[in-house]
Amino acid sequence: MTAVQVLDDVWLVGSGTHETAFTDPHDCHCYLIWDGESGFLIDAGSGLGEQTWLANIEQVCDPFRLDSVLITHYHADHAGGAATARELGLQVRGHPLTTQALLTGDEERTQVARARAAGIYPADYRLRPATLEPIRGGQHVRSGDVCLEAVDAPGHSDGHLVFLLHGTRGTVLFSGDCLFAGGRVSLQAIPDCRLDLYATTVIGLADRGVDVLLPGHGELVLERARNDLDRAAATFRRLVPPENVLPAD
Ligand SMILES: [Zn+2]
């Protein structure tokens, strides 16, 4: 498996579905931002594909030159690999709620216990604790010439952050599990999936002039992504949940 370049300075280095960047079936899409001098990782996967994840990163850059790993939210397919990243000596950052939950590997707060019982994770899977640095919506994180804006995006889960990268190709949105190709969303029957907050989040993001949508799962939208965001926002404005990216059966 190899890193897959998706933009001049962005690679897919982990995925549960992408044939080439595949790391483990339980992993989200994990992105590497690297401009040749500086960069970040977005999401760490489940931890089950950690060796391949690391090897993919090393194909592009020395991981120790990266500023940090930014975690979009505390679900295990995005945050389970945070412990691996910390063991490698990398800094990991997340929303204060994510930081709090991962400090103890809280499987109730993160819904890992519920997801495991539903068969989403193997019976012996455990969320490994990790120490993160807190980052809040509205904060900018910079490494060399690479600057990312963290934006609060609750709805899919509490403490969900998305990240905006402003560059020459326009504005890139790393949306985690907030928004997907086709303007779909990720709704689950779990306590911290909050439809009203989800609507506010998506309507706000549609005003951010997003050109490229790099979601946590599925198809990447490399141009005219504002159409996808507008579609989801228009649906929410009618008080209707947009199409769910998760299949009913
Ligand atoms: Zn999620």
GROMACS .gro file of C-alpha atoms and ligand atoms in nm:
model
  250
    1MET     CA    1   0.000   0.000   0.000
    2THR     CA    2   0.123   0.349  -0.076
    3ALA     CA    3   0.054   0.715  -0.009
    4VAL     CA    4  -0.175   0.864  -0.274
    5GLN     CA    5  -0.123   1.225  -0.373
    6VAL     CA    6  -0.457   1.404  -0.403
    7LEU     CA    7  -0.340   1.768  -0.424
    8ASP     CA    8  -0.001   1.939  -0.467
    9ASP     CA    9   0.053   1.928  -0.091
   10VAL     CA   10  -0.196   1.666   0.034
   11TRP     CA   11  -0.168   1.287   0.039
   12LEU     CA   12  -0.403   1.013   0.149
   13VAL     CA   13  -0.192   0.799   0.385
   14GLY     CA   14  -0.459   0.578   0.537
   15SER     CA   15  -0.804   0.450   0.454
   16GLY     CA   16  -1.045   0.167   0.521
   17THR     CA   17  -1.175   0.164   0.166
   18HIS     CA   18  -0.930   0.326  -0.078
   19GLU     CA   19  -0.759   0.041  -0.265
   20THR     CA   20  -0.416   0.202  -0.288
   21ALA     CA   21  -0.397   0.391   0.042
   22PHE     CA   22  -0.563   0.107   0.236
   23THR     CA   23  -0.439   0.056   0.593
   24ASP     CA   24  -0.716  -0.131   0.779
   25PRO     CA   25  -1.089  -0.179   0.717
   26HIS     CA   26  -1.166   0.009   1.040
   27ASP     CA   27  -0.972   0.322   0.943
   28CYS     CA   28  -1.106   0.654   0.824
   29HIS     CA   29  -0.931   0.846   0.546
   30CYS     CA   30  -0.612   0.987   0.701
   31TYR     CA   31  -0.452   1.284   0.526
   32LEU     CA   32  -0.097   1.418   0.524
   33ILE     CA   33  -0.041   1.786   0.446
   34TRP     CA   34   0.322   1.848   0.347
   35ASP     CA   35   0.463   2.141   0.150
   36GLY     CA   36   0.817   2.006   0.137
   37GLU     CA   37   0.920   2.177   0.461
   38SER     CA   38   0.630   2.158   0.706
   39GLY     CA   39   0.299   1.992   0.759
   40PHE     CA   40   0.034   1.813   0.958
   41LEU     CA   41  -0.155   1.488   0.970
   42ILE     CA   42  -0.534   1.488   0.982
   43ASP     CA   43  -0.671   1.194   1.181
   44ALA     CA   44  -0.486   0.885   1.296
   45GLY     CA   45  -0.715   0.596   1.200
   46SER     CA   46  -0.814   0.317   1.438
   47GLY     CA   47  -0.458   0.216   1.525
   48LEU     CA   48  -0.515  -0.128   1.372
   49GLY     CA   49  -0.330  -0.030   1.054
   50GLU     CA   50  -0.057   0.167   1.228
   51GLN     CA   51   0.245   0.008   1.058
   52THR     CA   52   0.109   0.073   0.708
   53TRP     CA   53  -0.005   0.422   0.810
   54LEU     CA   54   0.346   0.508   0.926
   55ALA     CA   55   0.509   0.354   0.618
   56ASN     CA   56   0.280   0.557   0.393
   57ILE     CA   57   0.373   0.879   0.574
   58GLU     CA   58   0.743   0.797   0.547
   59GLN     CA   59   0.709   0.769   0.169
   60VAL     CA   60   0.635   1.143   0.162
   61CYS     CA   61   0.823   1.295   0.456
   62ASP     CA   62   1.007   1.237   0.779
   63PRO     CA   63   0.716   1.216   1.029
   64PHE     CA   64   0.924   1.384   1.295
   65ARG     CA   65   0.929   1.704   1.088
   66LEU     CA   66   0.550   1.729   1.112
   67ASP     CA   67   0.398   1.977   1.355
   68SER     CA   68   0.126   1.748   1.487
   69VAL     CA   69  -0.162   1.511   1.423
   70LEU     CA   70  -0.498   1.689   1.429
   71ILE     CA   71  -0.791   1.470   1.538
   72THR     CA   72  -1.132   1.568   1.398
   73HIS     CA   73  -1.332   1.378   1.663
   74TYR     CA   74  -1.307   1.102   1.921
   75HIS     CA   75  -1.462   0.811   1.730
   76ALA     CA   76  -1.220   0.521   1.719
   77ASP     CA   77  -1.181   0.507   1.339
   78HIS     CA   78  -1.032   0.860   1.358
   79ALA     CA   79  -0.877   0.875   1.705
   80GLY     CA   80  -0.774   0.519   1.792
   81GLY     CA   81  -0.432   0.573   1.635
   82ALA     CA   82  -0.361   0.876   1.855
   83ALA     CA   83  -0.182   0.648   2.104
   84THR     CA   84   0.042   0.519   1.826
   85ALA     CA   85   0.126   0.874   1.720
   86ARG     CA   86   0.216   0.968   2.078
   87GLU     CA   87   0.437   0.659   2.115
   88LEU     CA   88   0.620   0.773   1.802
   89GLY     CA   89   0.681   1.107   1.975
   90LEU     CA   90   0.437   1.307   1.764
   91GLN     CA   91   0.225   1.582   1.913
   92VAL     CA   92  -0.149   1.518   1.883
   93ARG     CA   93  -0.414   1.787   1.906
   94GLY     CA   94  -0.791   1.775   1.941
   95HIS     CA   95  -1.094   1.956   2.079
   96PRO     CA   96  -1.099   1.975   2.462
   97LEU     CA   97  -1.378   1.711   2.471
   98THR     CA   98  -1.165   1.482   2.254
   99THR     CA   99  -0.861   1.551   2.472
  100GLN     CA  100  -1.060   1.469   2.785
  101ALA     CA  101  -1.209   1.147   2.645
  102LEU     CA  102  -0.882   1.012   2.507
  103LEU     CA  103  -0.687   1.084   2.824
  104THR     CA  104  -0.857   0.784   2.986
  105GLY     CA  105  -0.963   0.602   2.668
  106ASP     CA  106  -1.326   0.664   2.767
  107GLU     CA  107  -1.523   0.409   2.563
  108GLU     CA  108  -1.863   0.539   2.681
  109ARG     CA  109  -1.807   0.902   2.588
  110THR     CA  110  -1.650   0.810   2.255
  111GLN     CA  111  -1.923   0.551   2.181
  112VAL     CA  112  -1.660   0.283   2.121
  113ALA     CA  113  -1.832   0.040   2.361
  114ARG     CA  114  -2.162   0.086   2.175
  115ALA     CA  115  -1.995   0.055   1.832
  116ARG     CA  116  -1.810  -0.260   1.939
  117ALA     CA  117  -2.136  -0.413   2.066
  118ALA     CA  118  -2.292  -0.329   1.727
  119GLY     CA  119  -2.014  -0.522   1.554
  120ILE     CA  120  -1.842  -0.216   1.404
  121TYR     CA  121  -1.513  -0.300   1.577
  122PRO     CA  122  -1.362  -0.639   1.664
  123ALA     CA  123  -1.460  -0.785   2.003
  124ASP     CA  124  -1.104  -0.741   2.133
  125TYR     CA  125  -1.062  -0.384   2.010
  126ARG     CA  126  -0.994  -0.127   2.282
  127LEU     CA  127  -0.952   0.250   2.258
  128ARG     CA  128  -0.601   0.315   2.381
  129PRO     CA  129  -0.556   0.627   2.601
  130ALA     CA  130  -0.347   0.914   2.463
  131THR     CA  131  -0.247   1.258   2.582
  132LEU     CA  132  -0.351   1.535   2.344
  133GLU     CA  133  -0.299   1.911   2.335
  134PRO     CA  134  -0.632   2.097   2.326
  135ILE     CA  135  -0.729   2.307   2.027
  136ARG     CA  136  -1.048   2.507   1.989
  137GLY     CA  137  -1.265   2.620   1.701
  138GLY     CA  138  -1.145   2.956   1.566
  139GLN     CA  139  -0.783   2.874   1.646
  140HIS     CA  140  -0.521   2.870   1.368
  141VAL     CA  141  -0.235   2.622   1.381
  142ARG     CA  142   0.073   2.706   1.180
  143SER     CA  143   0.384   2.516   1.080
  144GLY     CA  144   0.615   2.704   0.845
  145ASP     CA  145   0.399   2.824   0.556
  146VAL     CA  146   0.119   2.574   0.628
  147CYS     CA  147  -0.169   2.723   0.825
  148LEU     CA  148  -0.490   2.545   0.920
  149GLU     CA  149  -0.801   2.697   1.073
  150ALA     CA  150  -0.993   2.479   1.319
  151VAL     CA  151  -1.370   2.522   1.301
  152ASP     CA  152  -1.622   2.390   1.556
  153ALA     CA  153  -1.849   2.140   1.380
  154PRO     CA  154  -2.072   1.959   1.632
  155GLY     CA  155  -2.359   1.743   1.508
  156HIS     CA  156  -2.207   1.409   1.407
  157SER     CA  157  -2.052   1.400   1.755
  158ASP     CA  158  -1.974   1.638   2.036
  159GLY     CA  159  -1.638   1.812   2.006
  160HIS     CA  160  -1.612   1.757   1.631
  161LEU     CA  161  -1.365   1.989   1.459
  162VAL     CA  162  -1.310   2.041   1.087
  163PHE     CA  163  -1.003   2.208   0.938
  164LEU     CA  164  -0.972   2.463   0.658
  165LEU     CA  165  -0.655   2.496   0.453
  166HIS     CA  166  -0.636   2.816   0.251
  167GLY     CA  167  -0.400   2.801  -0.046
  168THR     CA  168  -0.346   2.874  -0.413
  169ARG     CA  169  -0.592   2.602  -0.519
  170GLY     CA  170  -0.862   2.765  -0.305
  171THR     CA  171  -1.003   2.652   0.026
  172VAL     CA  172  -0.974   2.287   0.125
  173LEU     CA  173  -1.207   2.145   0.391
  174PHE     CA  174  -1.095   1.841   0.590
  175SER     CA  175  -1.443   1.750   0.709
  176GLY     CA  176  -1.393   1.436   0.918
  177ASP     CA  177  -1.738   1.278   0.954
  178CYS     CA  178  -1.927   1.607   0.921
  179LEU     CA  179  -1.978   1.624   0.542
  180PHE     CA  180  -1.935   1.388   0.248
  181ALA     CA  181  -1.949   1.390  -0.130
  182GLY     CA  182  -2.296   1.463  -0.263
  183GLY     CA  183  -2.377   1.674   0.043
  184ARG     CA  184  -2.439   1.367   0.257
  185VAL     CA  185  -2.400   1.360   0.635
  186SER     CA  186  -2.329   1.089   0.893
  187LEU     CA  187  -2.619   1.028   1.129
  188GLN     CA  188  -2.606   0.759   1.394
  189ALA     CA  189  -2.846   0.659   1.672
  190ILE     CA  190  -2.605   0.763   1.947
  191PRO     CA  191  -2.652   1.014   2.230
  192ASP     CA  192  -2.420   1.289   2.102
  193CYS     CA  193  -2.537   1.293   1.740
  194ARG     CA  194  -2.734   1.619   1.750
  195LEU     CA  195  -2.942   1.712   1.446
  196ASP     CA  196  -3.006   2.075   1.543
  197LEU     CA  197  -2.636   2.145   1.593
  198TYR     CA  198  -2.557   1.951   1.275
  199ALA     CA  199  -2.783   2.188   1.077
  200THR     CA  200  -2.615   2.498   1.221
  201THR     CA  201  -2.271   2.352   1.151
  202VAL     CA  202  -2.341   2.264   0.787
  203ILE     CA  203  -2.520   2.591   0.708
  204GLY     CA  204  -2.220   2.779   0.851
  205LEU     CA  205  -1.965   2.576   0.655
  206ALA     CA  206  -2.155   2.637   0.330
  207ASP     CA  207  -2.066   3.007   0.368
  208ARG     CA  208  -1.693   2.938   0.384
  209GLY     CA  209  -1.630   2.919   0.008
  210VAL     CA  210  -1.501   2.562   0.010
  211ASP     CA  211  -1.345   2.444  -0.320
  212VAL     CA  212  -1.215   2.100  -0.223
  213LEU     CA  213  -1.385   1.857   0.018
  214LEU     CA  214  -1.165   1.589   0.173
  215PRO     CA  215  -1.395   1.383   0.396
  216GLY     CA  216  -1.321   1.110   0.647
  217HIS     CA  217  -1.472   0.840   0.426
  218GLY     CA  218  -1.572   0.780   0.067
  219GLU     CA  219  -1.525   0.985  -0.245
  220LEU     CA  220  -1.304   1.298  -0.247
  221VAL     CA  221  -1.441   1.613  -0.410
  222LEU     CA  222  -1.148   1.787  -0.581
  223GLU     CA  223  -1.338   2.072  -0.748
  224ARG     CA  224  -1.655   2.277  -0.705
  225ALA     CA  225  -1.714   2.129  -0.359
  226ARG     CA  226  -1.930   2.427  -0.266
  227ASN     CA  227  -2.209   2.257  -0.464
  228ASP     CA  228  -2.194   1.964  -0.223
  229LEU     CA  229  -2.200   2.193   0.079
  230ASP     CA  230  -2.482   2.405  -0.065
  231ARG     CA  231  -2.691   2.094  -0.124
  232ALA     CA  232  -2.659   1.978   0.237
  233ALA     CA  233  -2.720   2.328   0.373
  234ALA     CA  234  -3.031   2.376   0.156
  235THR     CA  235  -3.176   2.051   0.287
  236PHE     CA  236  -3.107   2.144   0.649
  237ARG     CA  237  -3.265   2.488   0.590
  238ARG     CA  238  -3.586   2.300   0.505
  239LEU     CA  239  -3.543   2.127   0.846
  240VAL     CA  240  -3.484   1.792   0.677
  241PRO     CA  241  -3.173   1.581   0.745
  242PRO     CA  242  -2.968   1.536   0.425
  243GLU     CA  243  -2.903   1.189   0.288
  244ASN     CA  244  -2.716   0.968   0.533
  245VAL     CA  245  -2.378   0.838   0.415
  246LEU     CA  246  -2.433   0.528   0.631
  247PRO     CA  247  -2.647   0.265   0.459
  248ALA     CA  248  -2.964   0.148   0.638
  249ASP     CA  249  -2.884  -0.219   0.568
  250ZN      ZN  250  -1.741   0.956   1.346
   0.00000   0.00000   0.00000
